[in-house]
Amino acid sequence: ANAAIFRKYDTNRSGKLEPDQVGHLLASIGGEEPSEEELNYILMLCDDKNPNGAIDLSELQHAMQAWKTYIAQRDELQAALDKFDVSGSGKLEREELKAYLTQLNAGKEVTDNEVEWVLSQADIFSDGACTTPELAMATAAWYTHVEKKKKGSFACTIS
């Protein structure tokens, strides 16, 4: 099934899906074209088995699943970003991310080390902040951290 999907969108038969082709694929899944930021997020997140700025057949399933997961929570993530982005930058800087994580943590303040760890897991664009797509990863990383803390097996190291 994935091979057929890949062939459908690999319109120039290059053996890879270039960004515009990935955009068309994602639109067919989500019903609307992804923003440039969302497209770049999927490319950076999923172009990992053969990094070439495109999605290869081996990366296709990951890209489609990541997109489906993201669009299922996009409105909620955007609302959270709008609420906590007090600087108006369109992304959550460290202090804003800390406030967001504190809300996820039932109002109990999180440490700077925890914020740094979450950023290390989620900051795909390497700009020290979380965009709406990256907030999905930050949220998942936070809940993973909380579960590990509950079990007493979490060690957070900052290098």
PDB file of C-alpha atoms in Angstrom:
ATOM      1  CA  ALA A   1       0.000   0.000   0.000  1.00  0.00           C
ATOM      2  CA  ASN A   2       2.789   2.444   0.894  1.00  0.00           C
ATOM      3  CA  ALA A   3       4.572   1.740  -2.392  1.00  0.00           C
ATOM      4  CA  ALA A   4       1.438   2.647  -4.328  1.00  0.00           C
ATOM      5  CA  ILE A   5       1.010   5.861  -2.320  1.00  0.00           C
ATOM      6  CA  PHE A   6       4.668   6.677  -2.882  1.00  0.00           C
ATOM      7  CA  ARG A   7       4.379   6.156  -6.656  1.00  0.00           C
ATOM      8  CA  LYS A   8       1.254   8.342  -6.789  1.00  0.00           C
ATOM      9  CA  TYR A   9       3.042  11.346  -5.257  1.00  0.00           C
ATOM     10  CA  ASP A  10       6.510  10.781  -6.775  1.00  0.00           C
ATOM     11  CA  THR A  11       5.310  12.524  -9.926  1.00  0.00           C
ATOM     12  CA  ASN A  12       8.798  13.066 -11.366  1.00  0.00           C
ATOM     13  CA  ARG A  13       9.842   9.449 -10.618  1.00  0.00           C
ATOM     14  CA  SER A  14      12.928  10.583  -8.682  1.00  0.00           C
ATOM     15  CA  GLY A  15      12.602   7.832  -6.094  1.00  0.00           C
ATOM     16  CA  LYS A  16      11.922  10.362  -3.342  1.00  0.00           C
ATOM     17  CA  LEU A  17       9.188  12.781  -2.389  1.00  0.00           C
ATOM     18  CA  GLU A  18      10.447  16.356  -2.596  1.00  0.00           C
ATOM     19  CA  PRO A  19       8.898  18.996  -0.292  1.00  0.00           C
ATOM     20  CA  ASP A  20       6.126  20.025  -2.714  1.00  0.00           C
ATOM     21  CA  GLN A  21       5.183  16.379  -3.249  1.00  0.00           C
ATOM     22  CA  VAL A  22       5.188  15.747   0.517  1.00  0.00           C
ATOM     23  CA  GLY A  23       2.922  18.791   0.881  1.00  0.00           C
ATOM     24  CA  HIS A  24       0.425  17.294  -1.576  1.00  0.00           C
ATOM     25  CA  LEU A  25       0.537  13.961   0.241  1.00  0.00           C
ATOM     26  CA  LEU A  26      -0.062  15.607   3.626  1.00  0.00           C
ATOM     27  CA  ALA A  27      -2.935  17.661   2.180  1.00  0.00           C
ATOM     28  CA  SER A  28      -4.578  14.475   0.927  1.00  0.00           C
ATOM     29  CA  ILE A  29      -4.392  13.050   4.451  1.00  0.00           C
ATOM     30  CA  GLY A  30      -5.416  16.156   6.371  1.00  0.00           C
ATOM     31  CA  GLY A  31      -7.761  17.842   3.941  1.00  0.00           C
ATOM     32  CA  GLU A  32      -5.729  21.057   3.705  1.00  0.00           C
ATOM     33  CA  GLU A  33      -2.241  22.081   2.662  1.00  0.00           C
ATOM     34  CA  PRO A  34       0.263  22.091   5.544  1.00  0.00           C
ATOM     35  CA  SER A  35       1.865  25.409   6.410  1.00  0.00           C
ATOM     36  CA  GLU A  36       5.527  25.809   5.459  1.00  0.00           C
ATOM     37  CA  GLU A  37       6.414  25.355   9.154  1.00  0.00           C
ATOM     38  CA  GLU A  38       4.364  22.145   9.383  1.00  0.00           C
ATOM     39  CA  LEU A  39       5.865  20.776   6.174  1.00  0.00           C
ATOM     40  CA  ASN A  40       9.393  21.535   7.369  1.00  0.00           C
ATOM     41  CA  TYR A  41       8.596  19.908  10.711  1.00  0.00           C
ATOM     42  CA  ILE A  42       7.500  16.656   9.043  1.00  0.00           C
ATOM     43  CA  LEU A  43      10.532  16.705   6.733  1.00  0.00           C
ATOM     44  CA  MET A  44      12.996  17.318   9.568  1.00  0.00           C
ATOM     45  CA  LEU A  45      11.317  14.790  11.841  1.00  0.00           C
ATOM     46  CA  CYS A  46      10.940  11.995   9.301  1.00  0.00           C
ATOM     47  CA  ASP A  47      13.827  12.403   6.836  1.00  0.00           C
ATOM     48  CA  ASP A  48      16.024  10.299   9.090  1.00  0.00           C
ATOM     49  CA  LYS A  49      16.819   6.978   7.433  1.00  0.00           C
ATOM     50  CA  ASN A  50      18.376   8.575   4.356  1.00  0.00           C
ATOM     51  CA  PRO A  51      18.731  12.326   5.126  1.00  0.00           C
ATOM     52  CA  ASN A  52      18.350  14.069   1.777  1.00  0.00           C
ATOM     53  CA  GLY A  53      15.756  16.809   2.279  1.00  0.00           C
ATOM     54  CA  ALA A  54      13.044  14.500   0.975  1.00  0.00           C
ATOM     55  CA  ILE A  55      10.957  11.540   2.097  1.00  0.00           C
ATOM     56  CA  ASP A  56      12.029   8.146   0.796  1.00  0.00           C
ATOM     57  CA  LEU A  57       9.814   5.070   0.700  1.00  0.00           C
ATOM     58  CA  SER A  58      11.456   3.822   3.928  1.00  0.00           C
ATOM     59  CA  GLU A  59      10.405   7.071   5.660  1.00  0.00           C
ATOM     60  CA  LEU A  60       6.893   7.324   4.227  1.00  0.00           C
ATOM     61  CA  GLN A  61       5.023   5.447   6.971  1.00  0.00           C
ATOM     62  CA  HIS A  62       6.672   7.560   9.684  1.00  0.00           C
ATOM     63  CA  ALA A  63       5.808  10.774   7.833  1.00  0.00           C
ATOM     64  CA  MET A  64       2.156   9.799   7.350  1.00  0.00           C
ATOM     65  CA  GLN A  65       1.763   8.661  10.970  1.00  0.00           C
ATOM     66  CA  ALA A  66       3.501  11.762  12.358  1.00  0.00           C
ATOM     67  CA  TRP A  67       1.194  13.989  10.279  1.00  0.00           C
ATOM     68  CA  LYS A  68      -1.966  12.130  11.360  1.00  0.00           C
ATOM     69  CA  THR A  69      -0.914  12.374  15.014  1.00  0.00           C
ATOM     70  CA  TYR A  70      -0.109  16.068  14.680  1.00  0.00           C
ATOM     71  CA  ILE A  71      -3.309  17.104  12.872  1.00  0.00           C
ATOM     72  CA  ALA A  72      -5.420  15.237  15.433  1.00  0.00           C
ATOM     73  CA  GLN A  73      -4.139  17.633  18.096  1.00  0.00           C
ATOM     74  CA  ARG A  74      -3.253  20.716  16.024  1.00  0.00           C
ATOM     75  CA  ASP A  75      -6.135  22.927  17.232  1.00  0.00           C
ATOM     76  CA  GLU A  76      -5.426  22.104  20.877  1.00  0.00           C
ATOM     77  CA  LEU A  77      -1.696  22.761  20.404  1.00  0.00           C
ATOM     78  CA  GLN A  78      -2.358  26.062  18.614  1.00  0.00           C
ATOM     79  CA  ALA A  79      -4.670  27.161  21.434  1.00  0.00           C
ATOM     80  CA  ALA A  80      -1.957  26.331  23.987  1.00  0.00           C
ATOM     81  CA  LEU A  81       0.648  28.219  21.981  1.00  0.00           C
ATOM     82  CA  ASP A  82      -1.659  31.235  21.662  1.00  0.00           C
ATOM     83  CA  LYS A  83      -2.321  31.187  25.414  1.00  0.00           C
ATOM     84  CA  PHE A  84       1.308  30.906  26.561  1.00  0.00           C
ATOM     85  CA  ASP A  85       3.060  32.947  23.816  1.00  0.00           C
ATOM     86  CA  VAL A  86       3.063  36.187  25.804  1.00  0.00           C
ATOM     87  CA  SER A  87       5.928  37.609  23.720  1.00  0.00           C
ATOM     88  CA  GLY A  88       3.903  37.203  20.519  1.00  0.00           C
ATOM     89  CA  SER A  89       6.798  35.478  18.727  1.00  0.00           C
ATOM     90  CA  GLY A  90       4.649  32.641  17.401  1.00  0.00           C
ATOM     91  CA  LYS A  91       6.565  30.089  19.453  1.00  0.00           C
ATOM     92  CA  LEU A  92       7.131  29.280  23.101  1.00  0.00           C
ATOM     93  CA  GLU A  93      10.450  30.569  24.422  1.00  0.00           C
ATOM     94  CA  ARG A  94      11.951  28.881  27.510  1.00  0.00           C
ATOM     95  CA  GLU A  95       9.956  30.821  30.141  1.00  0.00           C
ATOM     96  CA  GLU A  96       6.735  30.438  28.162  1.00  0.00           C
ATOM     97  CA  LEU A  97       7.401  26.728  27.717  1.00  0.00           C
ATOM     98  CA  LYS A  98       8.027  26.501  31.457  1.00  0.00           C
ATOM     99  CA  ALA A  99       4.591  28.052  32.113  1.00  0.00           C
ATOM    100  CA  TYR A 100       2.981  25.588  29.673  1.00  0.00           C
ATOM    101  CA  LEU A 101       4.715  22.610  31.291  1.00  0.00           C
ATOM    102  CA  THR A 102       3.706  23.897  34.730  1.00  0.00           C
ATOM    103  CA  GLN A 103       0.073  23.807  33.578  1.00  0.00           C
ATOM    104  CA  LEU A 104       0.551  20.236  32.325  1.00  0.00           C
ATOM    105  CA  ASN A 105       2.110  19.460  35.708  1.00  0.00           C
ATOM    106  CA  ALA A 106      -1.128  20.385  37.560  1.00  0.00           C
ATOM    107  CA  GLY A 107       0.251  23.797  38.515  1.00  0.00           C
ATOM    108  CA  LYS A 108       3.418  22.462  40.171  1.00  0.00           C
ATOM    109  CA  GLU A 109       6.399  24.447  38.893  1.00  0.00           C
ATOM    110  CA  VAL A 110       8.871  22.570  36.729  1.00  0.00           C
ATOM    111  CA  THR A 111      12.642  23.012  36.984  1.00  0.00           C
ATOM    112  CA  ASP A 112      14.840  24.769  34.435  1.00  0.00           C
ATOM    113  CA  ASN A 113      16.589  21.420  33.875  1.00  0.00           C
ATOM    114  CA  GLU A 114      13.258  19.829  32.983  1.00  0.00           C
ATOM    115  CA  VAL A 115      12.508  22.651  30.526  1.00  0.00           C
ATOM    116  CA  GLU A 116      15.934  22.169  28.921  1.00  0.00           C
ATOM    117  CA  TRP A 117      15.388  18.419  28.669  1.00  0.00           C
ATOM    118  CA  VAL A 118      11.983  18.896  27.014  1.00  0.00           C
ATOM    119  CA  LEU A 119      13.539  21.377  24.563  1.00  0.00           C
ATOM    120  CA  SER A 120      16.305  18.884  23.779  1.00  0.00           C
ATOM    121  CA  GLN A 121      13.619  16.362  22.833  1.00  0.00           C
ATOM    122  CA  ALA A 122      11.301  18.693  20.921  1.00  0.00           C
ATOM    123  CA  ASP A 123      13.285  21.536  19.337  1.00  0.00           C
ATOM    124  CA  ILE A 124      13.452  20.120  15.798  1.00  0.00           C
ATOM    125  CA  PHE A 125      14.262  23.542  14.310  1.00  0.00           C
ATOM    126  CA  SER A 126      17.126  24.104  16.845  1.00  0.00           C
ATOM    127  CA  ASP A 127      16.077  27.667  17.669  1.00  0.00           C
ATOM    128  CA  GLY A 128      15.655  27.259  21.429  1.00  0.00           C
ATOM    129  CA  ALA A 129      11.856  27.522  21.303  1.00  0.00           C
ATOM    130  CA  CYS A 130       8.784  25.437  20.402  1.00  0.00           C
ATOM    131  CA  THR A 131       6.566  26.132  17.414  1.00  0.00           C
ATOM    132  CA  THR A 132       3.082  24.607  17.247  1.00  0.00           C
ATOM    133  CA  PRO A 133       4.313  21.363  15.622  1.00  0.00           C
ATOM    134  CA  GLU A 134       7.204  21.093  18.087  1.00  0.00           C
ATOM    135  CA  LEU A 135       4.765  21.559  20.949  1.00  0.00           C
ATOM    136  CA  ALA A 136       3.359  18.114  20.097  1.00  0.00           C
ATOM    137  CA  MET A 137       6.784  16.614  20.765  1.00  0.00           C
ATOM    138  CA  ALA A 138       7.298  18.749  23.870  1.00  0.00           C
ATOM    139  CA  THR A 139       3.980  17.560  25.302  1.00  0.00           C
ATOM    140  CA  ALA A 140       4.783  13.917  24.570  1.00  0.00           C
ATOM    141  CA  ALA A 141       8.266  14.317  26.058  1.00  0.00           C
ATOM    142  CA  TRP A 142       6.793  15.883  29.198  1.00  0.00           C
ATOM    143  CA  TYR A 143       4.333  13.038  29.761  1.00  0.00           C
ATOM    144  CA  THR A 144       7.120  10.490  29.183  1.00  0.00           C
ATOM    145  CA  HIS A 145       9.196  12.350  31.775  1.00  0.00           C
ATOM    146  CA  VAL A 146       6.311  12.356  34.275  1.00  0.00           C
ATOM    147  CA  GLU A 147       5.747   8.613  33.859  1.00  0.00           C
ATOM    148  CA  LYS A 148       9.437   7.893  34.397  1.00  0.00           C
ATOM    149  CA  LYS A 149       9.505  10.143  37.466  1.00  0.00           C
ATOM    150  CA  LYS A 150       6.541   8.237  38.925  1.00  0.00           C
ATOM    151  CA  LYS A 151       8.473   5.002  38.490  1.00  0.00           C
ATOM    152  CA  GLY A 152      11.601   6.568  39.983  1.00  0.00           C
ATOM    153  CA  SER A 153      13.724   5.686  36.989  1.00  0.00           C
ATOM    154  CA  PHE A 154      14.227   9.075  35.367  1.00  0.00           C
ATOM    155  CA  ALA A 155      17.651  10.645  35.263  1.00  0.00           C
ATOM    156  CA  CYS A 156      17.876  14.024  33.603  1.00  0.00           C
ATOM    157  CA  THR A 157      21.334  14.989  32.430  1.00  0.00           C
ATOM    158  CA  ILE A 158      22.239  18.282  30.837  1.00  0.00           C
ATOM    159  CA  SER A 159      25.429  18.392  28.833  1.00  0.00           C
TER     160      SER A 159
END
